[in-house]
PDB file of C-alpha atoms in Angstrom:
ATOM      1  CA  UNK A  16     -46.758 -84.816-172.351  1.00 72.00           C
ATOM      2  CA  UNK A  17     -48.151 -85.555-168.595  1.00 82.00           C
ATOM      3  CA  UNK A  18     -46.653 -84.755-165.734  1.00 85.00           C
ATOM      4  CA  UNK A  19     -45.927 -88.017-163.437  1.00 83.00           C
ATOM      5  CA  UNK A  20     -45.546 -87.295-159.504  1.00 80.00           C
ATOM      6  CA  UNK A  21     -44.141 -90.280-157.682  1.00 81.00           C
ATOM      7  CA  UNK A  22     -44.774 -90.184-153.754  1.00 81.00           C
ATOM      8  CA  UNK A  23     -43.226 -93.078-151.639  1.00 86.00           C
ATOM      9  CA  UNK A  24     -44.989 -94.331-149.064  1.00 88.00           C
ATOM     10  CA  UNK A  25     -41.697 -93.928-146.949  1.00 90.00           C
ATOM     11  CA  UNK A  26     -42.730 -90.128-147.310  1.00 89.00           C
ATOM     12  CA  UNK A  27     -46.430 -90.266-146.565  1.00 91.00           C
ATOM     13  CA  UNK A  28     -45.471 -91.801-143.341  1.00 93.00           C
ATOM     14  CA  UNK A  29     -42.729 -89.044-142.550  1.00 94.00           C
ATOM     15  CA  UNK A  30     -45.163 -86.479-143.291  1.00 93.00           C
ATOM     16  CA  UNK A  31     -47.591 -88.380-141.053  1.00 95.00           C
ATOM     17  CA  UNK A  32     -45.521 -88.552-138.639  1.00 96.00           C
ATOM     18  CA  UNK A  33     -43.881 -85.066-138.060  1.00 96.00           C
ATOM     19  CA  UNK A  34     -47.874 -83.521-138.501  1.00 96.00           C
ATOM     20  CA  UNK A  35     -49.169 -85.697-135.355  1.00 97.00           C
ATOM     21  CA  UNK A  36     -46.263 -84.995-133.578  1.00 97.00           C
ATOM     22  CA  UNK A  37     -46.676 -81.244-133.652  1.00 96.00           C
ATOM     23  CA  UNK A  38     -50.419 -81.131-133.667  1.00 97.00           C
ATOM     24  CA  UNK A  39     -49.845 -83.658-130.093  1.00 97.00           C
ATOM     25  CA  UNK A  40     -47.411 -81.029-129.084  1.00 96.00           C
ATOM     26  CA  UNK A  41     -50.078 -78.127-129.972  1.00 94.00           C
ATOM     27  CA  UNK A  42     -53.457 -80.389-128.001  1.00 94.00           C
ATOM     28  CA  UNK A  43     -50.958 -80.236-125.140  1.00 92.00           C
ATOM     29  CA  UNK A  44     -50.113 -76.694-124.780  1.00 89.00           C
ATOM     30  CA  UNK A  45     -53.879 -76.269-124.884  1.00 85.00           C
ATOM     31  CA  UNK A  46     -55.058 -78.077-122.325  1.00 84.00           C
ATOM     32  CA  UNK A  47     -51.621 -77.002-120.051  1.00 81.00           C
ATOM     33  CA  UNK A  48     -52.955 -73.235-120.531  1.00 79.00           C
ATOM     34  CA  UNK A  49     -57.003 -74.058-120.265  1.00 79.00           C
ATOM     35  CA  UNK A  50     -56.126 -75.386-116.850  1.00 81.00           C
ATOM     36  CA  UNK A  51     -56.856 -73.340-113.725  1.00 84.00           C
ATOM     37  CA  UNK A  52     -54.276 -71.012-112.654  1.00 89.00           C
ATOM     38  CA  UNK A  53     -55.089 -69.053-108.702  1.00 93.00           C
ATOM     39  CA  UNK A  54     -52.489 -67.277-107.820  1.00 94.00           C
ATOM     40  CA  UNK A  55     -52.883 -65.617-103.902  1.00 95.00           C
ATOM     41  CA  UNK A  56     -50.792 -62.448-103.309  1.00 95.00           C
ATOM     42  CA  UNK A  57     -50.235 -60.897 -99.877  1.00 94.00           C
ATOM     43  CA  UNK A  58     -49.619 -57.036 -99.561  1.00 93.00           C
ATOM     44  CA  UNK A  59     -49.206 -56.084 -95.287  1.00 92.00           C
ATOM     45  CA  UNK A  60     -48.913 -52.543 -94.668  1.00 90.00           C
ATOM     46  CA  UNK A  61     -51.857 -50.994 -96.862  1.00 91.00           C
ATOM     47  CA  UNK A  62     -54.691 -48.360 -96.039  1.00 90.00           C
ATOM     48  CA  UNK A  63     -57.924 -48.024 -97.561  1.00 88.00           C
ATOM     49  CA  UNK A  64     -58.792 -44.179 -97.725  1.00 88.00           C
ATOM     50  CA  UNK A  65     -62.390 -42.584 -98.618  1.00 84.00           C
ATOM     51  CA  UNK A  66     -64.217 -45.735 -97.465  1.00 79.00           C
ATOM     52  CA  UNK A  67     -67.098 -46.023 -94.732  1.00 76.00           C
ATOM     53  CA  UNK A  68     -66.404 -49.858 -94.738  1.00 79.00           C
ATOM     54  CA  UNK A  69     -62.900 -49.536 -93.522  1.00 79.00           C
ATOM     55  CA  UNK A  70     -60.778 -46.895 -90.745  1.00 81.00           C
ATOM     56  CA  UNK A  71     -58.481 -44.591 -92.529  1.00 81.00           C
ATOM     57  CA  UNK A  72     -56.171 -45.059 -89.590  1.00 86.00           C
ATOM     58  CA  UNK A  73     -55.873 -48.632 -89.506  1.00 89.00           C
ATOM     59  CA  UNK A  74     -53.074 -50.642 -91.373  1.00 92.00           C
ATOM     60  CA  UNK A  75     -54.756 -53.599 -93.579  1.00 92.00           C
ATOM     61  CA  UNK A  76     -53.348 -56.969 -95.058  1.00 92.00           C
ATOM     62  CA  UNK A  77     -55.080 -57.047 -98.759  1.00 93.00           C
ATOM     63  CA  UNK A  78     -54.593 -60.053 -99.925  1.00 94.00           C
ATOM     64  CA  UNK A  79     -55.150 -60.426-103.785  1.00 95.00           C
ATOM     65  CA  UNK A  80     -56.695 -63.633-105.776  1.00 95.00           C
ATOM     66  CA  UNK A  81     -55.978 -63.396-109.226  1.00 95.00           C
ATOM     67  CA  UNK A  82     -57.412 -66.441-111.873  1.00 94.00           C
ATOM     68  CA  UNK A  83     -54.277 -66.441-114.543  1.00 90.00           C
ATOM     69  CA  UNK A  84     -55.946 -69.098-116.307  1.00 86.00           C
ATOM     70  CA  UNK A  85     -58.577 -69.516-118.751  1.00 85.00           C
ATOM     71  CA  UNK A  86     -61.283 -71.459-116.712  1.00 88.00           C
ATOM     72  CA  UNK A  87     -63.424 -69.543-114.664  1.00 91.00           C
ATOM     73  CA  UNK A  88     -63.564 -69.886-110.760  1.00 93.00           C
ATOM     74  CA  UNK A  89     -65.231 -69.393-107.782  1.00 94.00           C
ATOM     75  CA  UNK A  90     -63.310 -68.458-104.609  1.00 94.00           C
ATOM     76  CA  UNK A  91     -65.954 -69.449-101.384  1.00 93.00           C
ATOM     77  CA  UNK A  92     -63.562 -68.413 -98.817  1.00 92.00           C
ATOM     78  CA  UNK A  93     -59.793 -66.793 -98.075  1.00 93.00           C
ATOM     79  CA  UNK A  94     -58.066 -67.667 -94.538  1.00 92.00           C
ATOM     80  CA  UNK A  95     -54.434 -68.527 -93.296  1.00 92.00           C
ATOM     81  CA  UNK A  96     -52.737 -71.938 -92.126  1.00 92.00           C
ATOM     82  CA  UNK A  97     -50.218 -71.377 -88.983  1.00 91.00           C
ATOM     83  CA  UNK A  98     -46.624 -72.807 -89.166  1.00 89.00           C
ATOM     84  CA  UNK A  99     -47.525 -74.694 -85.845  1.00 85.00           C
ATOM     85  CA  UNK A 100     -50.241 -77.513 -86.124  1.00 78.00           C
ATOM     86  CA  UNK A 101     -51.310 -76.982 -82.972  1.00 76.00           C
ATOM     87  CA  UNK A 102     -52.508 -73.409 -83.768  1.00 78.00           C
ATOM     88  CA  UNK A 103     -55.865 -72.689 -84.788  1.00 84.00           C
ATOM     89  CA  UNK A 104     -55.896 -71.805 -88.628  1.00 87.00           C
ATOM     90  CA  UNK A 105     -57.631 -68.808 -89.448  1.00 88.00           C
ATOM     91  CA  UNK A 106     -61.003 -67.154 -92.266  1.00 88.00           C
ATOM     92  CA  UNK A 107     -60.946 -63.848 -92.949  1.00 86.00           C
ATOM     93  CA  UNK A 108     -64.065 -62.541 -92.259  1.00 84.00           C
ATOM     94  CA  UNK A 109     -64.271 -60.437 -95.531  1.00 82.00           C
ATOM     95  CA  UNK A 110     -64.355 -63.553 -97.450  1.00 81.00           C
ATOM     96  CA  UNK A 111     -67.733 -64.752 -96.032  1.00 82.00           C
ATOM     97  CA  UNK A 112     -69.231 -60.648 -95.957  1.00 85.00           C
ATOM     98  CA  UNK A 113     -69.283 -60.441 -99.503  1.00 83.00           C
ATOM     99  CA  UNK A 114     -69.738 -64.039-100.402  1.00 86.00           C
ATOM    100  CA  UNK A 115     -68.863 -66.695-102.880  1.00 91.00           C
ATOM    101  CA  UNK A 116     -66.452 -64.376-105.806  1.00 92.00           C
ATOM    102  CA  UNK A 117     -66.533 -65.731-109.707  1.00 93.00           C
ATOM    103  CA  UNK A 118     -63.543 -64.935-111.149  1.00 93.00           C
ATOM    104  CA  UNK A 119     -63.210 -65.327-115.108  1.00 91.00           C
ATOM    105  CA  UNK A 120     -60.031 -65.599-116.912  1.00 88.00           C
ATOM    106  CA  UNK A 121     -57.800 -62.315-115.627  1.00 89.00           C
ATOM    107  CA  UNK A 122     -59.828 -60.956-113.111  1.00 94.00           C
ATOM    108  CA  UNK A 123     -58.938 -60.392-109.496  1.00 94.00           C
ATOM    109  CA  UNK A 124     -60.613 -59.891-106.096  1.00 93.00           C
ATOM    110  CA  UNK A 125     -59.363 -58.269-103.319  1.00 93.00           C
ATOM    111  CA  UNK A 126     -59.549 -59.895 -99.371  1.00 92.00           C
ATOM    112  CA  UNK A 127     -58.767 -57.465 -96.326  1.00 90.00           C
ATOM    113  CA  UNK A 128     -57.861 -58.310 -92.421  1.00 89.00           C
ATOM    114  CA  UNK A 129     -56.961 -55.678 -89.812  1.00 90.00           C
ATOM    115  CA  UNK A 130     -52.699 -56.286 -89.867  1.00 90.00           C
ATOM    116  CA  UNK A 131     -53.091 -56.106 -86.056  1.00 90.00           C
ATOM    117  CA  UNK A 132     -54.583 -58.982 -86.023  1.00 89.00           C
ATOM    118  CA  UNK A 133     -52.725 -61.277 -88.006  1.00 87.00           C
ATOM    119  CA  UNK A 134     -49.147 -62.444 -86.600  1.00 86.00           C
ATOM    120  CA  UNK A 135     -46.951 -62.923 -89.284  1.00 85.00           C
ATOM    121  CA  UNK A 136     -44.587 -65.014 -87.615  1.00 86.00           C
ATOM    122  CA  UNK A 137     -46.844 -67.523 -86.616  1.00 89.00           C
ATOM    123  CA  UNK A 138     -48.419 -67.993 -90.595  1.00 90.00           C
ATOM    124  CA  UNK A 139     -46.861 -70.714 -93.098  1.00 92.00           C
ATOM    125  CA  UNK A 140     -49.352 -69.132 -95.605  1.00 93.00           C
ATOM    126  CA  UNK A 141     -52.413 -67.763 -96.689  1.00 94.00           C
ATOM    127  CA  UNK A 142     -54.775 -69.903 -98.988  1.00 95.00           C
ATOM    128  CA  UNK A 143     -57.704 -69.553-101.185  1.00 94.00           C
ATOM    129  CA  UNK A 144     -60.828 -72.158-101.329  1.00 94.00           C
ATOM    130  CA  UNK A 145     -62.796 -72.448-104.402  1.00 92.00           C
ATOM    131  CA  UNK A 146     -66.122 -74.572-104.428  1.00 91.00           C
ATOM    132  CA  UNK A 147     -64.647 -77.061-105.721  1.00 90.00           C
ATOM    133  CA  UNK A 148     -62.557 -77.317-102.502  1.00 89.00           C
ATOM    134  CA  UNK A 149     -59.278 -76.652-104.246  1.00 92.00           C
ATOM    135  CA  UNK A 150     -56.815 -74.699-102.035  1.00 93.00           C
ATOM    136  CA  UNK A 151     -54.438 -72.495-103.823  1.00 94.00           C
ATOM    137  CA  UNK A 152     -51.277 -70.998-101.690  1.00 92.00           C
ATOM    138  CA  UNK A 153     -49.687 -67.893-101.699  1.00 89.00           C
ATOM    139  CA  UNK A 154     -47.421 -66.110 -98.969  1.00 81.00           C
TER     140      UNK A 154
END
């Protein structure tokens, strides 16, 4: 005797319908996490030790650009924007030294300024430039 399967087209459409809604859900979460994500991190207070590039004496602001994403970036140059408008905004000189920095998915760089001359108080925060003239903040 055969075996009869009876499928309504009430359930073909369900099943339709519940697929493209989580393989939408799944094309979104892609492209949220393929974006680019810069994150700039500022650490006052540090010495560099065993280096002819930089005084073991002197106290250094390293500021840190780290690409959390999955798209790979190119940071041209690092500086600061002051809380006051009227204030000159700042570059770091270290960021035009070593040049334009490619950063792939998890990788890092490393930006350093003599902490004697930066003023903290007057800085709303420091930014990143890639070459695609994105800024990306960090304080």
């Amino acid at each position: 005797m055969p075996i009869s399967i009876t499928i309504s087209s009430t359930t073909v459409s369900w099943y339709a319908a519940i697929i493209s809604t989580f393989l939408l859900v799944i094309q979104v979460l892609n492209f949220l996490r393929d974006r680019v994500n810069v994150t700039v991190e500022v650490k006052p207070n540090m010495r560099v030790y065993g280096s002819s590039d930089y005084d073991d004496d002197t106290d250094f602001i390293n500021i840190i650009v780290r690409n959390k994403g999955k798209r790979t970036v190119t940071i041209d140059s690092v500086g600061f924007v002051t809380k006051k408008r009227t204030e000159k905004n700042g570059l770091l000189s270290d960021s035009f030294t070593r040049g334009p920095r490619e950063l792939s998915d998890g990788k890092s760089t490393n930006y350093l300024v003599k902490q004697s001359l930066i003023n903290f108080d007057e800085i709303e925060y420091f930014v990143a430039y890639d070459q695609a003239g994105r800024e990306f903040k960090g304080k």
